[in-house]
PDB file of C-alpha atoms in Angstrom:
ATOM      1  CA  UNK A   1      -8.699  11.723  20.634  1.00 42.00           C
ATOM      2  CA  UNK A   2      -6.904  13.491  18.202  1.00 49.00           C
ATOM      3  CA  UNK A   3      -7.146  13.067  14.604  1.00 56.00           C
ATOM      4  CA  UNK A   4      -4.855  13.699  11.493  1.00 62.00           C
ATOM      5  CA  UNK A   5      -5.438  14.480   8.208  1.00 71.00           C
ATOM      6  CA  UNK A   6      -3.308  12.828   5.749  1.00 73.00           C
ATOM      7  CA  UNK A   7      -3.040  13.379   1.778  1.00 76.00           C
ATOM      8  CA  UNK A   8      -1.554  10.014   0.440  1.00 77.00           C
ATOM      9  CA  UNK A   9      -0.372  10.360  -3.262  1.00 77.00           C
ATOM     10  CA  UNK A  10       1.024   6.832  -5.085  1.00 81.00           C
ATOM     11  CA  UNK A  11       2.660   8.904  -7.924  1.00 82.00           C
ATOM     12  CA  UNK A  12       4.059   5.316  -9.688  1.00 84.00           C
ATOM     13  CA  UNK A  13       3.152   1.555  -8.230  1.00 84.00           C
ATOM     14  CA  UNK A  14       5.996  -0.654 -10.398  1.00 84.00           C
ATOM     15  CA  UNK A  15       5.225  -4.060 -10.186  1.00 85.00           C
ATOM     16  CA  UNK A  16       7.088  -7.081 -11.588  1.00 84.00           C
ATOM     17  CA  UNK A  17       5.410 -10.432 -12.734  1.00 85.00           C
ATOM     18  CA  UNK A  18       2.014  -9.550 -12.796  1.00 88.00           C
ATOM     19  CA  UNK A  19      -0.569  -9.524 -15.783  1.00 88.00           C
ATOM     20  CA  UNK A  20      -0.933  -6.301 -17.485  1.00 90.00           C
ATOM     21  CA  UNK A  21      -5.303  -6.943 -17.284  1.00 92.00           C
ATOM     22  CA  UNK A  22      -4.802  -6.841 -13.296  1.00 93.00           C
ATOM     23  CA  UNK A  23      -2.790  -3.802 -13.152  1.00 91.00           C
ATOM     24  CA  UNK A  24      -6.179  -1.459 -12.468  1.00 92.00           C
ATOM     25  CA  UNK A  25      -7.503  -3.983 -10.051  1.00 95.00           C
ATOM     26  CA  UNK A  26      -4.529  -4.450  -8.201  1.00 94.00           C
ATOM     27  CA  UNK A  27      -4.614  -0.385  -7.510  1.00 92.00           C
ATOM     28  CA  UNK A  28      -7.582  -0.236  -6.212  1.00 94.00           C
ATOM     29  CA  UNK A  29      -6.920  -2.788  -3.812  1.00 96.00           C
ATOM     30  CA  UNK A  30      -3.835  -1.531  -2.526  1.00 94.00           C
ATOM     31  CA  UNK A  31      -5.321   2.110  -2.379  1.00 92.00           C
ATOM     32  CA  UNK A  32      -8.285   0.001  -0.378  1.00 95.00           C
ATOM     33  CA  UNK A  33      -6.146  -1.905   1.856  1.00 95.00           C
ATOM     34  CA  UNK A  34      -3.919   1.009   3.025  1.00 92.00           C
ATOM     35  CA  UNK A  35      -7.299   2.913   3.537  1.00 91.00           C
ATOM     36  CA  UNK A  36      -8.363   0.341   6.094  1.00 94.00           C
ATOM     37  CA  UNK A  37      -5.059  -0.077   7.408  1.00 93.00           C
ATOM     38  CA  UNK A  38      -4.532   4.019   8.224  1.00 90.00           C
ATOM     39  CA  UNK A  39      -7.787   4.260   9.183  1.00 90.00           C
ATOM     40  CA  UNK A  40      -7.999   1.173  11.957  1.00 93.00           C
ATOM     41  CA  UNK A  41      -4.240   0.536  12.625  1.00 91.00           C
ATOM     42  CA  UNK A  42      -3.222   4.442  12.462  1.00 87.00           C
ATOM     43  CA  UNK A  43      -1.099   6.581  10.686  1.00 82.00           C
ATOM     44  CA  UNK A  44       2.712   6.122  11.455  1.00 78.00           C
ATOM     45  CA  UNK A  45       4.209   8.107  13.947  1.00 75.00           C
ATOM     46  CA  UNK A  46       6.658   9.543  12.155  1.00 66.00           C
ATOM     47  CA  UNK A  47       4.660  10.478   9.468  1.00 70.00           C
ATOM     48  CA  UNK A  48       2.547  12.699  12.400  1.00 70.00           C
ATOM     49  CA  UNK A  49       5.738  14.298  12.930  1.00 70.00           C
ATOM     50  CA  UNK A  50       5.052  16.204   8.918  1.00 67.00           C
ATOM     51  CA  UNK A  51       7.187  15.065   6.076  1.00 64.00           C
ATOM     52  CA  UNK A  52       7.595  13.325   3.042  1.00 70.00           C
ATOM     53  CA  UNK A  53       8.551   9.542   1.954  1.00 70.00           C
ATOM     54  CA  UNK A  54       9.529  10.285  -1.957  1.00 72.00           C
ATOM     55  CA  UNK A  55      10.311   6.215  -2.190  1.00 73.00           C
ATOM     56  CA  UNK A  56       8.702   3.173  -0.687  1.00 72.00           C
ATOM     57  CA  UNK A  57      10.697  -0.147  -1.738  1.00 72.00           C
ATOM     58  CA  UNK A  58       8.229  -2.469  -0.472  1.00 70.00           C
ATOM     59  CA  UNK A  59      10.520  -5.269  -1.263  1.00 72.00           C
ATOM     60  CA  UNK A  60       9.621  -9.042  -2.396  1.00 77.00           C
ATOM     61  CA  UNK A  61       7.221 -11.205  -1.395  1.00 78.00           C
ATOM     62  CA  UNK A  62       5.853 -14.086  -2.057  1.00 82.00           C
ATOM     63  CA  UNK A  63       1.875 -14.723  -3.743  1.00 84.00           C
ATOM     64  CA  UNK A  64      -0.031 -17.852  -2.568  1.00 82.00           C
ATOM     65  CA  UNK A  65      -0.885 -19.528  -5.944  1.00 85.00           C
ATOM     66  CA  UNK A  66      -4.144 -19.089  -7.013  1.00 88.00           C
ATOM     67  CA  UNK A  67      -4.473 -15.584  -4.967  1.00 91.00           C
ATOM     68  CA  UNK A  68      -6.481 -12.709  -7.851  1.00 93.00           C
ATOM     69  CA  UNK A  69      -6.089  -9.144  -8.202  1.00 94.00           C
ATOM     70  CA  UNK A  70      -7.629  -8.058  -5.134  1.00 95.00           C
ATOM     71  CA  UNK A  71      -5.522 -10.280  -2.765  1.00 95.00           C
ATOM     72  CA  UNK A  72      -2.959  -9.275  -4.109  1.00 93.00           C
ATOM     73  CA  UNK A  73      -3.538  -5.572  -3.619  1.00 94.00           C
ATOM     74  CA  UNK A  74      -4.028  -6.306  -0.340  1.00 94.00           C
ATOM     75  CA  UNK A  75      -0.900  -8.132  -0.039  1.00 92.00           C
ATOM     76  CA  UNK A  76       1.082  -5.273  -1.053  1.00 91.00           C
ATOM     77  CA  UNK A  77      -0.637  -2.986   0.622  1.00 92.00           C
ATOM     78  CA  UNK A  78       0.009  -4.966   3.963  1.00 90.00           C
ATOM     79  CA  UNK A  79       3.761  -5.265   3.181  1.00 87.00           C
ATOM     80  CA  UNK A  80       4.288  -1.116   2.192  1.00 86.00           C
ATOM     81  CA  UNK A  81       2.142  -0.526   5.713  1.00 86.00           C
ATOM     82  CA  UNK A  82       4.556  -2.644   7.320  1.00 83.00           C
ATOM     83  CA  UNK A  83       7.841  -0.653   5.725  1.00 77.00           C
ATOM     84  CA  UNK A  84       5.764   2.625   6.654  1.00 74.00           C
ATOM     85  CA  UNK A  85       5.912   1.525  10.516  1.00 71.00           C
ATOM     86  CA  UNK A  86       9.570   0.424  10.490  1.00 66.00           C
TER      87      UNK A  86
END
């Protein structure tokens, strides 16, 4: 099996309608999530192919009420994973 290395750098995460507190929280659960989701679900192909996404609109989506920080990272996470694949 080969294997790739991969440098991911999130120079700016801008997100709307969330509490200021959260902001750290909801970082390290995005970095977390996309860590999982590289490491079981694979890196993109066309990122094997060498290059560089500069922007990443991960577009809406909506929070279940009641979801904290970490879902939430997650949740974005799962959505930018899902634009990286498209």
């Amino acid at each position: 099996m080969n294997s790739a290395n991969l440098e991911l750098h999130i120079d700016e995460l801008v997100l709307h309608g969330f509490a200021p507190a959260d902001r750290y929280r909801i970082a390290e659960a995005v970095r977390a999530e996309l860590t999982r989701l590289l490491t079981e679900q694979g890196i993109p192909p066309s990122w094997l192919q060498g290059g560089e996404v500069a922007r990443l609109d991960g577009g809406r989506f909506d929070v279940a009420p009641g979801l904290k920080a970490d879902g939430i990272g997650a949740q974005i996470a799962q959505t930018l994973y899902g634009g990286l694949n498209r």
